[in-house]
Short mmCIF file of C-alpha atoms and ligand atoms in Angstrom, two decimals:
data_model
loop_
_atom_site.label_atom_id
_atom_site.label_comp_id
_atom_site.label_asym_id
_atom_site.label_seq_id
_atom_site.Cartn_x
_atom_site.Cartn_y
_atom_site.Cartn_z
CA UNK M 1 0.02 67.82 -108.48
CA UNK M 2 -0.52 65.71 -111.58
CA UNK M 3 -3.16 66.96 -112.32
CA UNK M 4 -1.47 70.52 -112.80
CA UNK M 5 0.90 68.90 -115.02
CA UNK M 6 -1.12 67.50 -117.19
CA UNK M 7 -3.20 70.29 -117.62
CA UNK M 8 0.07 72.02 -118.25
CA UNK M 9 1.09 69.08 -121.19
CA UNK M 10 -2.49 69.77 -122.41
CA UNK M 11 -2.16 73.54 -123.06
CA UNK M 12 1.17 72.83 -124.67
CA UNK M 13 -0.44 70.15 -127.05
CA UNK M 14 -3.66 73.07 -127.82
CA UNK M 15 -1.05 75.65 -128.26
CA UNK M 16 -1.41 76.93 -131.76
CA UNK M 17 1.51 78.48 -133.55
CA UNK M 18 1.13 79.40 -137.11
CA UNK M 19 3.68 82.64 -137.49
CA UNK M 20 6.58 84.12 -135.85
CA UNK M 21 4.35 86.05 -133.13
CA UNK M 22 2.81 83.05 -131.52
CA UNK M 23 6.21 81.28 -131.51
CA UNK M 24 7.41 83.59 -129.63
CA UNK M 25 4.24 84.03 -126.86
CA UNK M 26 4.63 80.04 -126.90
CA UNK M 27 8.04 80.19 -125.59
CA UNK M 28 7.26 83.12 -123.08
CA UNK M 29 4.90 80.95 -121.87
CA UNK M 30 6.48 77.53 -121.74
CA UNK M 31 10.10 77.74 -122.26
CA UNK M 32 11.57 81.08 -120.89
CA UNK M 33 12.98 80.88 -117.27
CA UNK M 34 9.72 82.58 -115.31
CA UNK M 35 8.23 80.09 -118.32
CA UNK M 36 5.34 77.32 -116.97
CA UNK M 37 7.78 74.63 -117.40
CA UNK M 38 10.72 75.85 -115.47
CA UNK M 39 8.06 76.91 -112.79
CA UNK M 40 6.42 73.14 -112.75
CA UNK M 41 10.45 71.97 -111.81
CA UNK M 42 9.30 74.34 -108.42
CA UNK M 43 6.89 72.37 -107.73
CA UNK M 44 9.25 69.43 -107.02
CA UNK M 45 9.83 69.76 -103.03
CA UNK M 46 6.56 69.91 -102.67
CA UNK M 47 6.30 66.35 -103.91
CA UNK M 48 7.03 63.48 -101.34
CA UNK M 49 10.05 61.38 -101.71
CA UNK M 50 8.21 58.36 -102.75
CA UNK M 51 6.90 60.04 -105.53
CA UNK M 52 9.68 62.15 -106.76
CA UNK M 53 10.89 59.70 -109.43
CA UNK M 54 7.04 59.54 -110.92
CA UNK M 55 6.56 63.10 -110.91
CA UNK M 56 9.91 63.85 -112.29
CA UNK M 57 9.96 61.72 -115.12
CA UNK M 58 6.63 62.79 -115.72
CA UNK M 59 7.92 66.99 -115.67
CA UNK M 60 10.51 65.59 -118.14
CA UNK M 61 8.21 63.91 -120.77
CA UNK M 62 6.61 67.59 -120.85
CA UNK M 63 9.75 69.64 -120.57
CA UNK M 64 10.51 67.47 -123.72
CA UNK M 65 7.10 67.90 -125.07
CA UNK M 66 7.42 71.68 -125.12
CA UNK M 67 11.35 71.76 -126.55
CA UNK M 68 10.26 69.53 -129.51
CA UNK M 69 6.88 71.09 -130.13
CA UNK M 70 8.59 74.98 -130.01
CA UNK M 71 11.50 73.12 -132.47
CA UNK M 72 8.77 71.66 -134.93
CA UNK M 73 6.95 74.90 -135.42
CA UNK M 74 10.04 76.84 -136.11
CA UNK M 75 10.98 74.35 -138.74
CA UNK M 76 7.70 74.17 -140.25
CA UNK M 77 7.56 77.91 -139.85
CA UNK M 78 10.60 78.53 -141.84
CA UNK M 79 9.81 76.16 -145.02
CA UNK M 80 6.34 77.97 -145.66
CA UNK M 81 8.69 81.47 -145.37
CA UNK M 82 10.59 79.21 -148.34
CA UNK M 83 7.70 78.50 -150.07
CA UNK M 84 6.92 82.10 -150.08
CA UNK M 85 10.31 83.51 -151.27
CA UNK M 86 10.05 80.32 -154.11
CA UNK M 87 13.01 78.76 -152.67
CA UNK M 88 12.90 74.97 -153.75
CA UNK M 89 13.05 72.40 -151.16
CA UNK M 90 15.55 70.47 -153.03
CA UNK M 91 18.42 72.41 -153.88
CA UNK M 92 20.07 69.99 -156.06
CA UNK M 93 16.76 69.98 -158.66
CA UNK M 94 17.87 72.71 -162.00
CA UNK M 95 16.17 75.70 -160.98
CA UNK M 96 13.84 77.10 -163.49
CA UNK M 97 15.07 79.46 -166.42
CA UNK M 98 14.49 83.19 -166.42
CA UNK M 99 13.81 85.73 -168.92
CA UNK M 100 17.20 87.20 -170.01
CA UNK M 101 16.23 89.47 -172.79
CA UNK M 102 16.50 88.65 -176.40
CA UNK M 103 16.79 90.96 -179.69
CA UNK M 104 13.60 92.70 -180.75
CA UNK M 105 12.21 91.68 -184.22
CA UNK M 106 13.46 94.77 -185.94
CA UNK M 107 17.47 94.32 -184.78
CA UNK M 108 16.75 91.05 -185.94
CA UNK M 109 15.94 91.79 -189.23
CA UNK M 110 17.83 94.49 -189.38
CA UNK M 111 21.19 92.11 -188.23
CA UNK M 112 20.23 89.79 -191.31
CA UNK M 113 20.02 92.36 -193.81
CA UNK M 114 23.15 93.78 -192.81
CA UNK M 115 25.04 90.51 -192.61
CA UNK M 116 24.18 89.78 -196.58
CA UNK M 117 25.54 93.40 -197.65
CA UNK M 118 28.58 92.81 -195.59
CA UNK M 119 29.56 89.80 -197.46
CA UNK M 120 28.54 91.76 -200.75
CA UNK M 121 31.46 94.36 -199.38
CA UNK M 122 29.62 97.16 -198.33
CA UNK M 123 30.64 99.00 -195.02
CA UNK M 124 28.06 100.41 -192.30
CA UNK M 125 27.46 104.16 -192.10
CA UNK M 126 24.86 106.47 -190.71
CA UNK M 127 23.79 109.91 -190.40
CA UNK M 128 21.20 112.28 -188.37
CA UNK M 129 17.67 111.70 -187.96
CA UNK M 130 17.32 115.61 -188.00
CA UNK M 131 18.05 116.71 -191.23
CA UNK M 132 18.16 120.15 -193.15
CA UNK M 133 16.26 120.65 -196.29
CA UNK M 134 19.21 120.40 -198.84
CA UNK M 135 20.12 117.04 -197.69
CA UNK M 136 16.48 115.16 -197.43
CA UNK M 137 14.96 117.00 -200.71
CA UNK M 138 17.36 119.41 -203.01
CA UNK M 139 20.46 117.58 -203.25
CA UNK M 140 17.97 114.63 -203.96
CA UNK M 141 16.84 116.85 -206.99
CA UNK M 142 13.49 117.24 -205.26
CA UNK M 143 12.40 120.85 -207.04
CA UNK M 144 11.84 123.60 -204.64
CA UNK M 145 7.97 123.46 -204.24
CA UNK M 146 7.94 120.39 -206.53
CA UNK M 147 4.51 118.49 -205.84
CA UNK M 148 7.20 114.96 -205.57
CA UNK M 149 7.82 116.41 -201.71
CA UNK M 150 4.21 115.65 -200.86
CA UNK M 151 5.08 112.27 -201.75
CA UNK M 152 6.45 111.82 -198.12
CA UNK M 153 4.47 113.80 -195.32
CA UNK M 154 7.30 115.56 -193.55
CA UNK M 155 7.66 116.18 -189.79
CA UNK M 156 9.17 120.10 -190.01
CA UNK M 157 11.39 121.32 -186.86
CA UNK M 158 10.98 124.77 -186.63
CA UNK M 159 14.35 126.63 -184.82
CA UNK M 160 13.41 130.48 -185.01
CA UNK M 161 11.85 132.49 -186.98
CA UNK M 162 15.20 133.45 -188.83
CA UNK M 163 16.13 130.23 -189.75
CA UNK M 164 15.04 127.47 -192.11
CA UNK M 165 12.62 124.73 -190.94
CA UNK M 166 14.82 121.55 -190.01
CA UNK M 167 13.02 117.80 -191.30
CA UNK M 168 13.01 114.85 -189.42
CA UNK M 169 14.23 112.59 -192.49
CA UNK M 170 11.88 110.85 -194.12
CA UNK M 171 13.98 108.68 -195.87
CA UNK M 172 17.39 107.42 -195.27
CA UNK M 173 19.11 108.73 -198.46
CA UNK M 174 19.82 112.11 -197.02
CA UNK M 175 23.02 109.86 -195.86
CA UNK M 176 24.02 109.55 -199.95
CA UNK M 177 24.82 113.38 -199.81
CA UNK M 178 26.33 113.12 -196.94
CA UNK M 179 28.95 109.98 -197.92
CA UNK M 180 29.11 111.67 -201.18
CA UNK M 181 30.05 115.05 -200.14
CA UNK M 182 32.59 113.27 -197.26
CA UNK M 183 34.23 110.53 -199.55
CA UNK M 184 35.81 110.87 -202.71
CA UNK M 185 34.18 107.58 -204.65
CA UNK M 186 34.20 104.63 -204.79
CA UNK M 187 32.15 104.23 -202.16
CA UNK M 188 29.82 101.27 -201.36
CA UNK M 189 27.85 101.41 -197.78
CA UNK M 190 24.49 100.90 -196.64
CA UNK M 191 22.74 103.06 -194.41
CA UNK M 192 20.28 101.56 -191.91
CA UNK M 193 18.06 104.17 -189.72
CA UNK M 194 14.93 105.10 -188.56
CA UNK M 195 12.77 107.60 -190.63
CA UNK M 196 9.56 109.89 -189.49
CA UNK M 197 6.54 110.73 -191.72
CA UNK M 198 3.48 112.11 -190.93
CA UNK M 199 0.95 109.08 -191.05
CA UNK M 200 -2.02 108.30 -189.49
CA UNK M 201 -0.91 105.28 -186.89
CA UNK M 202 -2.61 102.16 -187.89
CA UNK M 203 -1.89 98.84 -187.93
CA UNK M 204 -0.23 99.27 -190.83
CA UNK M 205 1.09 102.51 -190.67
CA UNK M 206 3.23 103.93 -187.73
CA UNK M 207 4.72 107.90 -188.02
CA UNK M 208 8.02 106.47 -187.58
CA UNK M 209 9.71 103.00 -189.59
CA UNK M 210 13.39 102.06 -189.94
CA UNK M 211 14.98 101.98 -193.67
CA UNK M 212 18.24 100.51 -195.10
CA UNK M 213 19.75 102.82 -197.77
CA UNK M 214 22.63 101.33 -200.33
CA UNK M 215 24.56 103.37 -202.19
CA UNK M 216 27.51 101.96 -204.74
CA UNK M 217 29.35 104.98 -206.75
CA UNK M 218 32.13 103.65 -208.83
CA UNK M 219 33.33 103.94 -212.35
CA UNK M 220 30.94 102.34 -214.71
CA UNK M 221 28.62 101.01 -212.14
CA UNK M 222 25.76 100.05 -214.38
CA UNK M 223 22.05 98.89 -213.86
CA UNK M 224 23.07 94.98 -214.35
CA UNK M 225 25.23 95.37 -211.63
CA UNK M 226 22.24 97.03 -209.26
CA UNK M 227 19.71 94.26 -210.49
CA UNK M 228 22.19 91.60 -209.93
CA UNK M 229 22.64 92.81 -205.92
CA UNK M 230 19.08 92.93 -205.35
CA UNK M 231 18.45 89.47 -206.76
CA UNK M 232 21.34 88.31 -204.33
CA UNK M 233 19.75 89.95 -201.43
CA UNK M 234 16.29 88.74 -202.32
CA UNK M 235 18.06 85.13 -202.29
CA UNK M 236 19.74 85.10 -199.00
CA UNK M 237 17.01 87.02 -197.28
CA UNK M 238 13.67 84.64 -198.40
CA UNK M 239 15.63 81.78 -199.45
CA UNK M 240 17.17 80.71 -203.25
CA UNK M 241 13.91 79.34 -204.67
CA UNK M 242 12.16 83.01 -203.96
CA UNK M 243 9.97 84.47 -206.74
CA UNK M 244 10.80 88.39 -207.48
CA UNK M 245 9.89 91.18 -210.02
CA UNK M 246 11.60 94.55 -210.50
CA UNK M 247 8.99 97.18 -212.20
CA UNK M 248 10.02 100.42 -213.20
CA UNK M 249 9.22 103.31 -211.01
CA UNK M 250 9.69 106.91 -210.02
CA UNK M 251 12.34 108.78 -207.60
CA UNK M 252 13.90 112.34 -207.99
CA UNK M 253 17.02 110.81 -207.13
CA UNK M 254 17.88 107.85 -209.11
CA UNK M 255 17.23 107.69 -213.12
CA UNK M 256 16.01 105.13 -214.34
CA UNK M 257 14.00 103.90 -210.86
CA UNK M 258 12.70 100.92 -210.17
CA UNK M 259 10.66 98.66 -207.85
CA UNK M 260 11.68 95.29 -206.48
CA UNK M 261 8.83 92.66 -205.30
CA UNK M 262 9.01 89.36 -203.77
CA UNK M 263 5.98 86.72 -204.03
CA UNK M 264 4.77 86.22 -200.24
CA UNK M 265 2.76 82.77 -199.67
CA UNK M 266 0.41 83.44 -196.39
CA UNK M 267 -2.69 81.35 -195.06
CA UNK M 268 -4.74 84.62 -197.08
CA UNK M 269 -2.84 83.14 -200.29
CA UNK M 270 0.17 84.51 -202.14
CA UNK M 271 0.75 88.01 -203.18
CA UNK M 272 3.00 90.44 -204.92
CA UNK M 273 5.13 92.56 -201.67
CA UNK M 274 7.22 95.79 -202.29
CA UNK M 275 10.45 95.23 -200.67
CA UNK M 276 12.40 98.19 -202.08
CA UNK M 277 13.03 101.09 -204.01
CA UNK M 278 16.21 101.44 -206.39
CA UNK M 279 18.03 102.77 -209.15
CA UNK M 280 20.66 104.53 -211.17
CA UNK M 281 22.10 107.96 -208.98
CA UNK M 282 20.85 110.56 -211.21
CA UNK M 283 23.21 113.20 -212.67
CA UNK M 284 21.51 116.14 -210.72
CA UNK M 285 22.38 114.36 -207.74
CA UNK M 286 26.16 113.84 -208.66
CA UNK M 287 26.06 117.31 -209.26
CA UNK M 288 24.78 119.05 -205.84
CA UNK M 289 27.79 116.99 -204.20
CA UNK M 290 30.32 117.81 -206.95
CA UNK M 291 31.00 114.40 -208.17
CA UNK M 292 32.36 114.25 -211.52
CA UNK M 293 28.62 112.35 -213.65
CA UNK M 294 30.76 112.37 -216.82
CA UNK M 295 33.11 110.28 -214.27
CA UNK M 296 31.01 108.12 -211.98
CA UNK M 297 27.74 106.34 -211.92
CA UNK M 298 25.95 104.78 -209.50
CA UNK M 299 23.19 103.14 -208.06
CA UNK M 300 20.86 103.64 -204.78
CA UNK M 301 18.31 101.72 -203.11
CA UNK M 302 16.44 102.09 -200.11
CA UNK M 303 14.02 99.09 -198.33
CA UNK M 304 11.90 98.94 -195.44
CA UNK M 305 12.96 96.77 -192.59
CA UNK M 306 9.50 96.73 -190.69
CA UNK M 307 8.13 95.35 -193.57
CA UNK M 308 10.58 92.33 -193.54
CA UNK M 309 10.08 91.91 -189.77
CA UNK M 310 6.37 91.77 -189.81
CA UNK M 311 6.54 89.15 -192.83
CA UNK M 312 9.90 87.27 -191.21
CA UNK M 313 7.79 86.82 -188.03
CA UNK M 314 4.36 87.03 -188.91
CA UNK M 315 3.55 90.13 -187.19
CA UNK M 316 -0.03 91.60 -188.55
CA UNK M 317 0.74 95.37 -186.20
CA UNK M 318 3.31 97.77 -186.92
CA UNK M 319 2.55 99.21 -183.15
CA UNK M 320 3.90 96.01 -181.34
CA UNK M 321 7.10 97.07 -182.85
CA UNK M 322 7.12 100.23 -180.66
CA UNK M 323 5.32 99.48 -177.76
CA UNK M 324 7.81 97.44 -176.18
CA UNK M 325 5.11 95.51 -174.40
CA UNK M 326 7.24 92.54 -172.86
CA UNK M 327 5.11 90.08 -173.24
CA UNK M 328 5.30 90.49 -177.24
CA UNK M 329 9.34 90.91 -177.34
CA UNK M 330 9.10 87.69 -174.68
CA UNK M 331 8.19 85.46 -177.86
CA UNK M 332 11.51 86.19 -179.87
CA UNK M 333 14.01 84.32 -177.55
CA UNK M 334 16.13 82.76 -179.97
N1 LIG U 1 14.19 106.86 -200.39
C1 LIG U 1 13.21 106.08 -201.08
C2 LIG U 1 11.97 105.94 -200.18
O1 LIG U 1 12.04 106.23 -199.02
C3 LIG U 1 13.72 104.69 -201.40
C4 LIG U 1 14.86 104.73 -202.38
C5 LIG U 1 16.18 104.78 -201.95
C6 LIG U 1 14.61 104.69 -203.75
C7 LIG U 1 17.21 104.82 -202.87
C8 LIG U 1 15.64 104.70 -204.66
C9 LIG U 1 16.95 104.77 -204.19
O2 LIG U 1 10.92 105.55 -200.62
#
């Protein structure tokens, strides 16, 4: 008779339960009523009287044994389900942070840039990325089958056979013709957007970049007045102390035309950067959008906000910019 319940204690003690499964087969086996345990209590009037206190409180001790060791395996079972799912075993320790998002480089940039011209009072506008002919080239005084189109390498969009070729602007001062032709002046907005040309992608060159146009028409607007802005913006953007040039330069659409540059310190030493094209609206533009040149001037410029980005955050690859890879857009949590 002992010697069946202690063989019966043993198998409880070898009993190995490491997932739900066994648990379960352990307490067919020991707890469940045809279970070995309740069937050992059977054995009891079978024992003598003498002995019934010796035996019993020996069918206890492993009635016991098999409650707490079927208890202690679920617990233990359930914190290494925990540990799986990450839960903490303190629940009062700060749980660690999570990734919540964060503004990519570009609407970073492009929220800065934006910021300055709003305090310079200029108001936000914007126009379609698919644009007709007369608004990206001859209301910009581009000459029909003038070679100053080749300067940008346009994306065409062809609708039918019938109709004219649609552009995918290449430049964001398609939007000028627009506010013009909208808006009696004075106007003073810029114009940020994205703009397509027909580049081979490299890592300095992508087939589509985002631009902010300005445009200021007003009555005697003059070219003081547009080099004057641009020094302010070069201030707040890179700081008072920064180090510029403006070099004269060529666009069909503004007369004269210049070029603004900022000195850029890097571990490869300082250079000269482009940051933006500019100038006075020419005439021929005032005059495809029947504003009054005699009237009105004007000035225009148009920068690059990749550019800015890519120096802002020292990024050396136009492509991270577009492939949204998350562990690149990860490293601008603010
Ligand atoms: N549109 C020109 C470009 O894309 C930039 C520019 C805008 C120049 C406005 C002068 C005035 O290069």
């Amino acid at each position: 008779m002992l010697d069946k319940i202690n063989d019966i204690k043993e198998k409880i003690q070898s009993f190995s339960i490491e997932n739900e499964d066994e648990l379960e087969a352990f307490r067919l086996e020991f707890l469940s009523r045809n279970g070995k345990v309740q069937s050992m209590f059977g054995l009891m009037k079978d024992v003598p009287n003498e002995k019934k206190a010796e035996v019993g409180k020996l069918m206890n001790e492993v009635k016991n044994l098999a409650h707490q060791t079927f208890e202690n395996a679920k617990v233990e079972l359930l914190k290494s389900e925990e540990k799986e799912f990450g839960a903490l075993e303190d629940i009062t320790l700060p749980v660690e942070s999570t990734y919540t998002g964060s503004y990519h480089p570009l609407n970073r940039a492009l929220n800065e840039i934006k910021q300055i011209f709003l305090r310079l009072g200029f108001n936000i506008a914007d126009g379609p990325e698919l644009e007709d002919d007369f608004h990206n080239f001859t209301a910009l005084n581009f000459p029909p089958d003038h070679p100053a189109r080749d300067m940008q390498d346009t994306f065409f969009v062809r609708k039918s056979e019938e109709e004219q070729d649609l552009v995918l602007r290449t430049h964001t001062s398609p939007v000028q013709i627009r506010l013009m032709k909208e808006k009696e002046p004075p106007l003073r907005s810029i114009i940020p957007g994205r703009v397509f040309r027909n580049e081979a992608v490299t890592a300095k060159s992508y087939f589509q970049f985002n631009q902010v146009e300005g445009l200021y028409v007003n009555v005697r607007v003059t070219m003081g007045e547009l080099i004057e802005t641009l020094v302010m913006f070069a201030q707040l953007m890179y700081g008072s102390d920064v180090k510029y040039r403006v070099r004269p330069s060529y666009f069909p659409f503004t007369e004269p035309s210049i070029e603004m540059d900022v000195w850029w310190e890097s571990e490869k030493g300082g250079q000269w950067l482009e940051i933006l094209g500019a100038g006075m609206v020419d005439p021929n533009v005032f005059e495809s959008v029947d504003v009054d040149s005699e009237k009105y001037t004007g000035f225009a410029f148009g920068m690059g906000v990749d550019r800015i980005a890519m120096l802002r955050y020292g990024i050396d690859d136009i492509r991270l910019l577009y492939d949204n890879d998350i562990r690149f857009l990860e490293q601008f949590k603010s």
